[in-house]
Short mmCIF file of C-alpha atoms and ligand atoms in Angstrom, two decimals:
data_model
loop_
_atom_site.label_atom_id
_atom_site.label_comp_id
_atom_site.label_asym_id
_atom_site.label_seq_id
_atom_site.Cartn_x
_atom_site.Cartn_y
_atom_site.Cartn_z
CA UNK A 1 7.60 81.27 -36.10
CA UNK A 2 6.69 78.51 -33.86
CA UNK A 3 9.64 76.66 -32.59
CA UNK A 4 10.05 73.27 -33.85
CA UNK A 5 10.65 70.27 -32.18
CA UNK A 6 13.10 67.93 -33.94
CA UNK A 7 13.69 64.25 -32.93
CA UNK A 8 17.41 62.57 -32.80
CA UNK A 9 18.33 59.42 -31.79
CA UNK A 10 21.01 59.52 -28.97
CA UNK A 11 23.72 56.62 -27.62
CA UNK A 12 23.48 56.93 -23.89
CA UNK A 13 27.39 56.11 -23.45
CA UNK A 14 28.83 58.14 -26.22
CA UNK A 15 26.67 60.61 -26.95
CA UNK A 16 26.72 60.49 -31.00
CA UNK A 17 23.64 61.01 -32.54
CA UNK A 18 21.45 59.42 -35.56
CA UNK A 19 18.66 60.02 -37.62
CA UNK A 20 16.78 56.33 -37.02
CA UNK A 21 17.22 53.93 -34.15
CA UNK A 22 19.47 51.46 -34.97
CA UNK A 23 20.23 48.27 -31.95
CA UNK A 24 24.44 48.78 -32.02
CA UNK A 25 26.12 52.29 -31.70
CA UNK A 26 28.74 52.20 -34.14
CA UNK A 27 30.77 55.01 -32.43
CA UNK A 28 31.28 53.06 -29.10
CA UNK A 29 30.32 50.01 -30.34
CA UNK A 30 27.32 49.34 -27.45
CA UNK A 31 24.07 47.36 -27.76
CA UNK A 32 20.49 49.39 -27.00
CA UNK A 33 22.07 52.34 -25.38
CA UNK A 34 20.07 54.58 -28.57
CA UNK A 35 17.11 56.37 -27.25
CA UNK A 36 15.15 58.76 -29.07
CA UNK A 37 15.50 62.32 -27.96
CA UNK A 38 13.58 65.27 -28.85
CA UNK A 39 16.12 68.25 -29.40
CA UNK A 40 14.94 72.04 -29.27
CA UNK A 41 13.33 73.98 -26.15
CA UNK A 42 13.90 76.65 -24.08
CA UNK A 43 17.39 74.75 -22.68
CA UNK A 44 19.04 75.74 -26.02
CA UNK A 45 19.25 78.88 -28.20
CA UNK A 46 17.81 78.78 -31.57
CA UNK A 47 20.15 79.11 -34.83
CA UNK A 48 17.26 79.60 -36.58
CA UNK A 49 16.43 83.37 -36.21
CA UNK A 50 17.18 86.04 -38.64
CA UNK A 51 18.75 88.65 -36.34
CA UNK A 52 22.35 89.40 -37.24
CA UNK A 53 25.12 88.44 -35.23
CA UNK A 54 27.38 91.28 -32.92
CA UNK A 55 30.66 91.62 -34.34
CA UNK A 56 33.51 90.28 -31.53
CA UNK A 57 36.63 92.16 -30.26
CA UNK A 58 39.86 90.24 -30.98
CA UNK A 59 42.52 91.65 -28.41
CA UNK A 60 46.57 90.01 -28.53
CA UNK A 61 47.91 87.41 -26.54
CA UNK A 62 49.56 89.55 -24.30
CA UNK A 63 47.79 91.58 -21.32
CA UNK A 64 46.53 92.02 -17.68
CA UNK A 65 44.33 89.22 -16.91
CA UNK A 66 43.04 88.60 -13.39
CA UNK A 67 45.03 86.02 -11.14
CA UNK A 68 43.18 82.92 -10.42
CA UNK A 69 41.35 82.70 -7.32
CA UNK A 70 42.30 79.72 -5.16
CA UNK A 71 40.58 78.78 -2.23
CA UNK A 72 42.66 76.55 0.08
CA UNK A 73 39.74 73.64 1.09
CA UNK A 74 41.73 72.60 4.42
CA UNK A 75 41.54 68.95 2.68
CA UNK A 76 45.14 69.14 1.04
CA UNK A 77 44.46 65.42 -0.84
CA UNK A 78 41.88 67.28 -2.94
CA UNK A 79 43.76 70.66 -3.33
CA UNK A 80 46.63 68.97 -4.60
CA UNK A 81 44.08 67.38 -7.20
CA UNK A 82 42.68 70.22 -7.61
CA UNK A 83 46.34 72.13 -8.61
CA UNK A 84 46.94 74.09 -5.28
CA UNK A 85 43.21 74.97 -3.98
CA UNK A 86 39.64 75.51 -5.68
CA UNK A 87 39.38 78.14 -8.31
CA UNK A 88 36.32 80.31 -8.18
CA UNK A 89 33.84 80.01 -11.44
CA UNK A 90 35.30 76.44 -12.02
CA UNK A 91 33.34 73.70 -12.80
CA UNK A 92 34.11 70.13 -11.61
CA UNK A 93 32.84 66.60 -12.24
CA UNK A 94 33.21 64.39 -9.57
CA UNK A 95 32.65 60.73 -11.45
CA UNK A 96 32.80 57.66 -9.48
CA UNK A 97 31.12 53.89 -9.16
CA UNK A 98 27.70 54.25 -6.52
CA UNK A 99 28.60 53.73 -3.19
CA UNK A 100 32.28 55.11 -3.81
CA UNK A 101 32.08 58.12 -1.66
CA UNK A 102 31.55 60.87 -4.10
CA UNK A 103 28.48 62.23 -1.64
CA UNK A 104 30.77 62.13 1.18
CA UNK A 105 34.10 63.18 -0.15
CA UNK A 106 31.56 66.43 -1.08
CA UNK A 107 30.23 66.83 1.95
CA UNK A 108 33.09 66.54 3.87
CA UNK A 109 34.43 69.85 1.37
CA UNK A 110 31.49 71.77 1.81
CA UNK A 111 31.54 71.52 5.47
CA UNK A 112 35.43 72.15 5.54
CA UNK A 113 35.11 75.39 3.46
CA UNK A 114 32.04 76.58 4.92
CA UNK A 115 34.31 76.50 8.47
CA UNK A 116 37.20 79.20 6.89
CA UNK A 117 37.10 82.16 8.36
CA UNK A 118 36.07 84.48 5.57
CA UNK A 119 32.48 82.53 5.93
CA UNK A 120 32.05 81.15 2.11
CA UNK A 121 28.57 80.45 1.36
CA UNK A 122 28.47 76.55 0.67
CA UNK A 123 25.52 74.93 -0.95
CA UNK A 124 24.49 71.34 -1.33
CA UNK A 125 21.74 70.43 -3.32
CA UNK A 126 21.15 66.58 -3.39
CA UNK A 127 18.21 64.99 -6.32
CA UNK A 128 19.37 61.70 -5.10
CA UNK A 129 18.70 61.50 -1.21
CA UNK A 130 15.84 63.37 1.18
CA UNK A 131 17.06 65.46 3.65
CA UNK A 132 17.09 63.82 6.45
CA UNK A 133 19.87 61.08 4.90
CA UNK A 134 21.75 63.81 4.26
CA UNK A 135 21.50 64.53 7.52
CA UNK A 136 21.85 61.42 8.78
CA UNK A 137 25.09 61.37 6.95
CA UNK A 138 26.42 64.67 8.20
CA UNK A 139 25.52 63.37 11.49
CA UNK A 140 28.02 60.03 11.25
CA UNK A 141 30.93 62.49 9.84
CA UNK A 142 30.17 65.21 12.78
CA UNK A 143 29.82 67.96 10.73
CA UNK A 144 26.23 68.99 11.33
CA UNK A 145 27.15 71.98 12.65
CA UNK A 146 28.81 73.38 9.79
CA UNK A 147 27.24 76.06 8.31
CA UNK A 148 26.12 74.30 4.79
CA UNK A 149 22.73 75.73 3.30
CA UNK A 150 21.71 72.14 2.66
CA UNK A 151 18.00 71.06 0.07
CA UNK A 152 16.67 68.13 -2.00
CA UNK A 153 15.85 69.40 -5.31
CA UNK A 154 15.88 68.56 -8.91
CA UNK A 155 14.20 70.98 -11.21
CA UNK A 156 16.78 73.06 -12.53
CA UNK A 157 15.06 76.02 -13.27
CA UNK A 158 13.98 76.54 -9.46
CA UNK A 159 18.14 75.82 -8.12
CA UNK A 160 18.90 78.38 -11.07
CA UNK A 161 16.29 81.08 -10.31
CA UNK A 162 17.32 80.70 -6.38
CA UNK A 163 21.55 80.74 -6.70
CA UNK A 164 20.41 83.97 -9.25
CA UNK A 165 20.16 85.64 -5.78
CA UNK A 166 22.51 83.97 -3.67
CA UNK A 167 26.08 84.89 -2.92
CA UNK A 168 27.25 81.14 -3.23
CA UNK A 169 31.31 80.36 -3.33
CA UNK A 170 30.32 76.69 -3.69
CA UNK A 171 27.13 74.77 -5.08
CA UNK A 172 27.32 70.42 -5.14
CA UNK A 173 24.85 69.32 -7.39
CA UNK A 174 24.37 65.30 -6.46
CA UNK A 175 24.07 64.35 -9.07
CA UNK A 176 23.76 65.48 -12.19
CA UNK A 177 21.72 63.00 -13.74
CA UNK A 178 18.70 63.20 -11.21
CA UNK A 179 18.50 66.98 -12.45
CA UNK A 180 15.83 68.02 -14.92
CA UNK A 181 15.37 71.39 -17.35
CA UNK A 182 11.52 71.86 -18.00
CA UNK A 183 12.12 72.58 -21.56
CA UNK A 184 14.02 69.60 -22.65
CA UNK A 185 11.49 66.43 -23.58
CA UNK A 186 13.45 63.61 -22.36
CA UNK A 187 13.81 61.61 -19.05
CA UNK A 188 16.14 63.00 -16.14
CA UNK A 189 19.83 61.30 -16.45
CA UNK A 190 19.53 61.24 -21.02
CA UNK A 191 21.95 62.87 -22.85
CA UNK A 192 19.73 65.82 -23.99
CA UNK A 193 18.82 66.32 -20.13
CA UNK A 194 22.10 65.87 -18.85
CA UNK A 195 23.90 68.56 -21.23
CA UNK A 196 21.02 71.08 -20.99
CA UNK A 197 21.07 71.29 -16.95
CA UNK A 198 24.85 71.14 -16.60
CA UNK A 199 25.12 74.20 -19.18
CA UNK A 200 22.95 76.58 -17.88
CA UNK A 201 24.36 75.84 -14.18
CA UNK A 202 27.83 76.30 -15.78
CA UNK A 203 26.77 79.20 -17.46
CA UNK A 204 25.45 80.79 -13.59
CA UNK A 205 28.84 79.75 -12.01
CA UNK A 206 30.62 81.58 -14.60
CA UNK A 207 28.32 84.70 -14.54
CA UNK A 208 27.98 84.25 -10.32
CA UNK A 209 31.88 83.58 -9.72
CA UNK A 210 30.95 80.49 -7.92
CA UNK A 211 33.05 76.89 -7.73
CA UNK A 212 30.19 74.37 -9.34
CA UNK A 213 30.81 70.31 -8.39
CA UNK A 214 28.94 67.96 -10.37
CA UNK A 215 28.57 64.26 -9.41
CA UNK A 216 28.22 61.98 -12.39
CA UNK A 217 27.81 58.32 -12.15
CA UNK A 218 29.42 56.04 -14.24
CA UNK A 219 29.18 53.11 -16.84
CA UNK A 220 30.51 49.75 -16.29
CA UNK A 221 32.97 50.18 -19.01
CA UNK A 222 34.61 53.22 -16.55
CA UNK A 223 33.11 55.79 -18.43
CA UNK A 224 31.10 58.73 -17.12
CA UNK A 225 27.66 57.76 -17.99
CA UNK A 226 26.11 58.96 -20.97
CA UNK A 227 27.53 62.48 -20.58
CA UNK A 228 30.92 62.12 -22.11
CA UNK A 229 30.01 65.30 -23.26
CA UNK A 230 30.03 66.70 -20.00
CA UNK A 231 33.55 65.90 -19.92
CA UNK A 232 33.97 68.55 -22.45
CA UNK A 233 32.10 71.15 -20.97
CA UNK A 234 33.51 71.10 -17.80
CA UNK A 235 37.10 72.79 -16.35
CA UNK A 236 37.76 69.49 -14.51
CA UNK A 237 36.99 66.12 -14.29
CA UNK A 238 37.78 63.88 -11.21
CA UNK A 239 37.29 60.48 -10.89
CA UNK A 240 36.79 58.57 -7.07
CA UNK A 241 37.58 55.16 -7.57
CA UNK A 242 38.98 51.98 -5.63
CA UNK A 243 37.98 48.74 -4.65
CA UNK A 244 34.52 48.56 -2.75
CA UNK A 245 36.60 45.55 -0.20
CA UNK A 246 39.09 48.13 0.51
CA UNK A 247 39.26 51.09 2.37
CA UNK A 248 41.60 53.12 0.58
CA UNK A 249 39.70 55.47 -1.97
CA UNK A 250 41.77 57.23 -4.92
CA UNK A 251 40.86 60.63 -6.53
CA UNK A 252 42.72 61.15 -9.65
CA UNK A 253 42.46 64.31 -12.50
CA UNK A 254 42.09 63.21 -15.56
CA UNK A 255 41.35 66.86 -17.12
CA UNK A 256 42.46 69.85 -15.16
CA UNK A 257 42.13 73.42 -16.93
CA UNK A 258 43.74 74.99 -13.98
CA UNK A 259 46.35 72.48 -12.44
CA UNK A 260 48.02 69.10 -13.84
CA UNK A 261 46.72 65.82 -14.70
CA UNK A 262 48.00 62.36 -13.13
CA UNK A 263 47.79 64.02 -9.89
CA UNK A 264 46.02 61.95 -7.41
CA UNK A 265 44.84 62.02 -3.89
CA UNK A 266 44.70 59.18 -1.43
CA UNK A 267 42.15 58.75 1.39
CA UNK A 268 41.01 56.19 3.59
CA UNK A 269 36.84 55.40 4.35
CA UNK A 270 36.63 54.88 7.90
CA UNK A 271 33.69 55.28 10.49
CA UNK A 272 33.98 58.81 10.80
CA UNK A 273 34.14 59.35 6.63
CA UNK A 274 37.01 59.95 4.54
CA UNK A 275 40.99 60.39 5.99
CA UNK A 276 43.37 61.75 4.38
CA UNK A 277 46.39 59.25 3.65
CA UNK A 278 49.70 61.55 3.48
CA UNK A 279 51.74 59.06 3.18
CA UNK A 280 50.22 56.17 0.57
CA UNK A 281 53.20 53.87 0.02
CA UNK A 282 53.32 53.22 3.81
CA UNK A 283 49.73 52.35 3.52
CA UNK A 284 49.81 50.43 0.35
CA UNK A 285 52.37 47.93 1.67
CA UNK A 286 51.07 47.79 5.07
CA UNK A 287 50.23 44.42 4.42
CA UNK A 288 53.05 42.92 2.58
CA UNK A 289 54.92 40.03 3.75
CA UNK A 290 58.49 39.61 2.93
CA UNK A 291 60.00 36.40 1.63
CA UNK A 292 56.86 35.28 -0.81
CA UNK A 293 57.51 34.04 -4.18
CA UNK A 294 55.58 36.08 -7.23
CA UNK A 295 55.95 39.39 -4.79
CA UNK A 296 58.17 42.75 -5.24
CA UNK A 297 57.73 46.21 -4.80
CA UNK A 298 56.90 48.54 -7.65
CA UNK A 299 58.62 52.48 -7.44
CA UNK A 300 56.03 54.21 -9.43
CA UNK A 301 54.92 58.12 -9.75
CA UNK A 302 51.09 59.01 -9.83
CA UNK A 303 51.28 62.60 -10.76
CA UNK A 304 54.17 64.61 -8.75
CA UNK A 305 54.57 62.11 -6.20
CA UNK A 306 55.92 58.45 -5.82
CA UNK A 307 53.92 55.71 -4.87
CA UNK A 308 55.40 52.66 -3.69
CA UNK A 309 53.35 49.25 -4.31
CA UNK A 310 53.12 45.71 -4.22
CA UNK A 311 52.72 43.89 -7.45
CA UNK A 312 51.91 40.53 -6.89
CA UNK A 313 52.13 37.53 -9.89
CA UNK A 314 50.50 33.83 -9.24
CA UNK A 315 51.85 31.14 -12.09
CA UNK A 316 50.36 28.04 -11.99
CA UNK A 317 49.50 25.03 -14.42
CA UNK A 318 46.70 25.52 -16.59
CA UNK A 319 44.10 22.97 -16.75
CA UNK A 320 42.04 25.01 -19.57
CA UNK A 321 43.11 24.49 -23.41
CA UNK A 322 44.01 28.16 -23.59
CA UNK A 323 45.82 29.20 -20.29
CA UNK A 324 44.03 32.04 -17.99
CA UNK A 325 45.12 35.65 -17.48
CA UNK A 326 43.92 37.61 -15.09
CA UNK A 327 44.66 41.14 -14.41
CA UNK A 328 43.38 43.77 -11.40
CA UNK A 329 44.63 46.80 -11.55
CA UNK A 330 47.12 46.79 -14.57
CA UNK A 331 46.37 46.85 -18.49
CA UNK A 332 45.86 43.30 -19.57
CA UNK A 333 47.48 44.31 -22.81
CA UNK A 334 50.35 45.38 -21.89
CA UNK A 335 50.63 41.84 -19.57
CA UNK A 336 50.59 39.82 -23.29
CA UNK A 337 53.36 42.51 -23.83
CA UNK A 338 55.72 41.37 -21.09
CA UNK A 339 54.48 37.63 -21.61
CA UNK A 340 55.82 37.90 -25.45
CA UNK A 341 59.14 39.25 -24.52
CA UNK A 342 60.17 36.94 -22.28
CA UNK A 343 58.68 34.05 -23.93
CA UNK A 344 60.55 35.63 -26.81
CA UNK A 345 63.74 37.02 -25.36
CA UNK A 346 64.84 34.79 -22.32
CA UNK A 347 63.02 31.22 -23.48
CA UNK A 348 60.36 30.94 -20.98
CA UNK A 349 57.49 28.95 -21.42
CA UNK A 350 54.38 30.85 -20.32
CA UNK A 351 51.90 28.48 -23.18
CA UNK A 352 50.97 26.34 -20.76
CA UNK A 353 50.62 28.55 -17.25
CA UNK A 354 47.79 30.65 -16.05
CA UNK A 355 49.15 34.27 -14.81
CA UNK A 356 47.46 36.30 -12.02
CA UNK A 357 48.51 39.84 -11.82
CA UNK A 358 47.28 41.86 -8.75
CA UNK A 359 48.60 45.31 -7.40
CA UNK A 360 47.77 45.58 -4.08
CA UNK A 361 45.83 47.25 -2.39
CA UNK A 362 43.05 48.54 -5.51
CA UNK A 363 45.50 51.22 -7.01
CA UNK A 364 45.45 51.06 -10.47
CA UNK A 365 48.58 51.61 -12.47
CA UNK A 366 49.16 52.84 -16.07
CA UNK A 367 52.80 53.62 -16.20
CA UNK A 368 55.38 51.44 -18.26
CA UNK A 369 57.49 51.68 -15.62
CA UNK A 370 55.97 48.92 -14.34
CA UNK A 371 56.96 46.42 -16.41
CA UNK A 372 60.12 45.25 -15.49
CA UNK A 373 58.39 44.74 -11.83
CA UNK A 374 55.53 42.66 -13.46
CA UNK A 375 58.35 40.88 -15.58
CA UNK A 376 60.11 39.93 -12.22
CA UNK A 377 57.18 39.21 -10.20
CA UNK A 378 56.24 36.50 -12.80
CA UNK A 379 59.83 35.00 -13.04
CA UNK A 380 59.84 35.04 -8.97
CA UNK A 381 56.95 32.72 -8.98
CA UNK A 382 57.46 30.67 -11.65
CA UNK A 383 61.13 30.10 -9.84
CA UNK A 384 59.56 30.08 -6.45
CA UNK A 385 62.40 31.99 -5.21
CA UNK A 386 61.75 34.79 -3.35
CA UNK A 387 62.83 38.55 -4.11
CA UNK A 388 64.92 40.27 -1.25
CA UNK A 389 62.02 42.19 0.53
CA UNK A 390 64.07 45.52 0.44
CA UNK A 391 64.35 46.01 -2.81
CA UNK A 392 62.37 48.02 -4.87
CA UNK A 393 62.00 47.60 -8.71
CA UNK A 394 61.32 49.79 -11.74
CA UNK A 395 61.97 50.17 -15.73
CA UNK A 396 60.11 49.56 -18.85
CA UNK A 397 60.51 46.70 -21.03
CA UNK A 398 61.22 47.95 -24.88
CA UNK A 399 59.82 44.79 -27.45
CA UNK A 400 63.67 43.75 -28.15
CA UNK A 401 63.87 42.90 -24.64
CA UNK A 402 65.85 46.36 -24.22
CA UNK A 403 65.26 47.59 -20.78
CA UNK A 404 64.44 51.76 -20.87
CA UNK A 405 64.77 54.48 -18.71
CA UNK A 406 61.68 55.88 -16.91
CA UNK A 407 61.00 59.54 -16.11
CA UNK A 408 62.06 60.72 -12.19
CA UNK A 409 64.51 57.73 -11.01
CA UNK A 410 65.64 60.44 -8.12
CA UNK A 411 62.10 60.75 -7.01
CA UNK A 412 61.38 56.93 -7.20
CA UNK A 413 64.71 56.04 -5.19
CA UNK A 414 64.45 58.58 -2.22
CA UNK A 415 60.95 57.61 -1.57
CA UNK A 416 62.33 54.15 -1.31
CA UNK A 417 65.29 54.76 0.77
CA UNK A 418 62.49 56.45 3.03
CA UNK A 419 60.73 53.60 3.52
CA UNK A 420 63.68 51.34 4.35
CA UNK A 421 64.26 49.74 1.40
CA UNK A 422 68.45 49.28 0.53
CA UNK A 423 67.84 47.99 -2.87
CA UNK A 424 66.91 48.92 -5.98
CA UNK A 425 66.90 47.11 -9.60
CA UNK A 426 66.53 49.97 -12.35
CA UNK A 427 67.27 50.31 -16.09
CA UNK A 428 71.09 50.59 -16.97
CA UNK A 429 70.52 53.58 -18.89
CA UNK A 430 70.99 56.08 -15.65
CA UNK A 431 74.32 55.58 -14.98
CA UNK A 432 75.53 58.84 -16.07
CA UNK A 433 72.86 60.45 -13.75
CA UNK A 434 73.91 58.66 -11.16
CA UNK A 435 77.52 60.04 -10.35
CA UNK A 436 75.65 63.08 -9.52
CA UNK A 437 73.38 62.18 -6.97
CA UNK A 438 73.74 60.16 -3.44
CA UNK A 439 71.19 57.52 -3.80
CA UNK A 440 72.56 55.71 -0.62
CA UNK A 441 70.83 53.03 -1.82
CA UNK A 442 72.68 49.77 -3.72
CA UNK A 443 71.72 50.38 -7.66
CA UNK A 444 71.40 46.98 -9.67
CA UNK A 445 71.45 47.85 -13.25
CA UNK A 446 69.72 46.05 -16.08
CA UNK A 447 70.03 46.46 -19.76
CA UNK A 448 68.12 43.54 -21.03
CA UNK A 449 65.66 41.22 -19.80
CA UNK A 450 67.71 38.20 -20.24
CA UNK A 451 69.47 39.03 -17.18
CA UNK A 452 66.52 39.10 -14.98
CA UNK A 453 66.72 35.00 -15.14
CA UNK A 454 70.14 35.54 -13.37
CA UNK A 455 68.56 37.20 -10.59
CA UNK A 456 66.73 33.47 -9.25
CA UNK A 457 70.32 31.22 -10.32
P1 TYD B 501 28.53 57.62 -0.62
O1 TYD B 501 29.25 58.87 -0.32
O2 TYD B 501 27.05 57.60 -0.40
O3 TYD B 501 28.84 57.12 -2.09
P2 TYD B 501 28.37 57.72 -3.51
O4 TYD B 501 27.84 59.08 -3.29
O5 TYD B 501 29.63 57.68 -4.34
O6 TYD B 501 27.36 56.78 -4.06
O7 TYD B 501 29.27 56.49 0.22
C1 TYD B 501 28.59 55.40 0.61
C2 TYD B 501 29.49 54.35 1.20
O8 TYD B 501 30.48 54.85 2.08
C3 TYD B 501 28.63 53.45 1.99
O9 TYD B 501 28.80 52.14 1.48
C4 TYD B 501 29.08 53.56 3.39
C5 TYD B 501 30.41 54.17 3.31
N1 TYD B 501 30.69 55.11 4.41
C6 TYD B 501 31.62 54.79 5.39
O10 TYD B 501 32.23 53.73 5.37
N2 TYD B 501 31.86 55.69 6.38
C7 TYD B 501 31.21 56.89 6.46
O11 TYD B 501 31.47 57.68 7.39
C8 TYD B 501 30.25 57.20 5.46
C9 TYD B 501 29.47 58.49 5.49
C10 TYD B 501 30.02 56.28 4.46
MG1 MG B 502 25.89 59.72 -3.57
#
């Protein structure tokens, strides 16, 4: 029977799928991002034949498996994102705005693991630049010596047919949406493209035991474009991100079959590539001066380790009709959150102000915890009084004005004490904790947010 060729139409951010073209997705909720895409070819198996399935073994839950096998990559940012070291027949997605780093945060692994002693076979396979800018690059980060079986390619069949043969331990693919499968009728980087090459190439790095990296761009709205799919099919998905003014660079797992989530890695671009930062809350308040209004120093944990930051609030006079918020690097929604409560619960009038929030430095922050050192950055400038500068703040803010306790206080407080700071304002709820532990740091506790007004009397 002659195979048959359907049609679908396709939303290039979401993926879901419709019979006719239609201008809005109503899954993601985009304008023109439906294409029409021909399904069927030789990238997918046909349903459609009438051989009878095998019958499949069901075995118990219990029994030898093999251990994982980690490879330490000498780059111990990215094994710690990685959960201890890269597993062999993994697949990875390495998402990330252009211009980020993704091409040389991978080069920079390749060369590193194709430099261990036991010789791993490293390949790098780049649809996006020639040679010779690979080169070029490898030149800049002095690693052109490193034994990485470098080529510009983008027809999948051909990188397929030659890994077949290969003994790789690592393939980079760079990226995934300049690769094409012959078989599939739609333009390199569509959906249909997209999840026909990265399944057969996970399907080889599962059969050939190799670690496969895939580089994915993504959307404006922060998504990995098109392919959210992709983000099913793989073991892991990293995202690079940061600010493109600032140096430091942030690699964070936000799916990890083999290792926790949250975790993230901190490095530095510089001249000579990417450096590792091993200590990021020195780094993220390099810059901080003491004694500002609208300034204090968030405790926060990003994975299993604290990260120290700057929060920094602006309040000023609107001269719009509806006052201005502004947000980088913290959910705007939960900002109206802390606005309401203390509009609500300590009488402050926040109607007629415009609020910047910044954290410093381009990390972004998702935990509550954060609130009650947004809530006091905002009081500190509308007061113009200055915080002390060694004092470090955390707690989240409950919607009766209730201040709560956060996850890992011991963590949050020695990393402080570390860094020098002798202060620390945390939810009241710890006390009973705290007879246990030597914090050697003075504890400040707060129940509710009406006391944080005290704080500028
Ligand atoms: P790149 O790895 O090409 O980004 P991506 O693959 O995510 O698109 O990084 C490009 C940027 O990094 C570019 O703007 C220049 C900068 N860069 C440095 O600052 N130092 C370096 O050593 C290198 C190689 C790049
Ligand atoms: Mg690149």
């Amino acid at each position: 029977m002659a195979k048959k060729s359907t049609t679908e139409f396709v939303c290039q951010n979401c993926g879901a799928t419709y019979m006719k073209w239609q201008g809005k997705c109503d899954s993601c909720g985009e304008w023109n991002t439906i294409v029409e895409e021909k399904q069927g070819g030789e990238g997918f198996s046909n349903l459609n034949t009438k051989s009878k399935g095998k019958m499949i073994d069901f075995v118990s839950l219990s029994g030898s498996s093999e251990a994982l096998s980690r490879t330490h990559t000498n780059i111990k940012e990215l094994d710690r994102v990685l959960g201890g070291g890269l597993v062999s027949g993994s697949a990875v997605l390495v998402g990330g705005d252009p211009g980020i780093g993704k091409s040389t945060l991978l080069l920079q692994l390749t060369a590193s693991i194709a430099n261990l002693p036991n010789n791993p076979q490293c390949y790098y396979i780049s649809g996006e630049e020639a040679i010779d800018q690979v080169r070029l690059r490898a030149k800049r980060l002095g690693l052109e010596n490193s034994p990485v079986h470098l080529a510009s390619a983008t027809d999948v069949k051909d990188i397929i047919a030659t890994l077949e043969k290969s003994d790789a331990s690592v393939v980079i693919i760079d990226s995934i949406q300049t690769m094409y499968l012959d078989g599939v009728e739609s333009t390199p980087g569509s959906v249909s493209q997209v999840r026909a090459c990265s399944y057969e190439l996970i399907k080889l790095a599962k059969k050939k035991n190799f670690a496969l990296f895939l580089v994915g761009h993504v959307t404006k709205q922060g998504s990995i474009a098109g392919p959210r799919v992709l983000e099913h099919m793989v073991d892991t998905v990293l995202y690079f991100e940061g600010e493109r003014g600032h140096q430091f660079r942030i690699l964070r797992a936000v799916k990890n079959r083999y290792g926790a989530t949250d975790e993230i890695g901190v490095f530095e671009m510089q001249d000579q590539g990417l450096v590792e930062v091993e200590n990021p809350s020195a780094l993220f308040l390099a810059e901080r001066q003491g004694n500002i209004s609208g300034s204090c120093v968030f405790a926060g944990i990003e994975g299993s380790r604290p990260v120290l930051v700057e929060i920094q609030a602006l309040v000023s006079p609107t001269s719009y009709s509806s006052p201005k918020r502004a947000v980088v690097g913290w959910d705007s929604n939960r900002l109206s959150m802390v606005l309401a409560v203390l509009e609500a619960r300590c009488g402050l009038s926040l109607s007629s102000q415009d609020i910047y929030l910044n954290i410093a430095g381009g990390l972004k922050i998702s935990e509550p915890a954060a609130d009650l050192s947004v809530a006091m950055a905002i009081i500190s400038s509308m007061t113009n009084k200055p915080l002390p500068p060694d004092m470090v703040i955390f707690g989240e803010i409950g919607l009766s004005g209730e201040i709560r306790a956060v996850n890992q206080p011991n963590l949050r407080l020695k990393e402080a004490r570390k860094l020098g700071f002798n202060n620390a304002i945390m939810p009241a709820s710890l006390k009973k904790d705290k007879k246990n532990t030597n914090y050697d740091i003075s504890i400040h506790e707060i129940g509710n947010v009406q006391k944080l007004v005290n704080w500028f009397n």
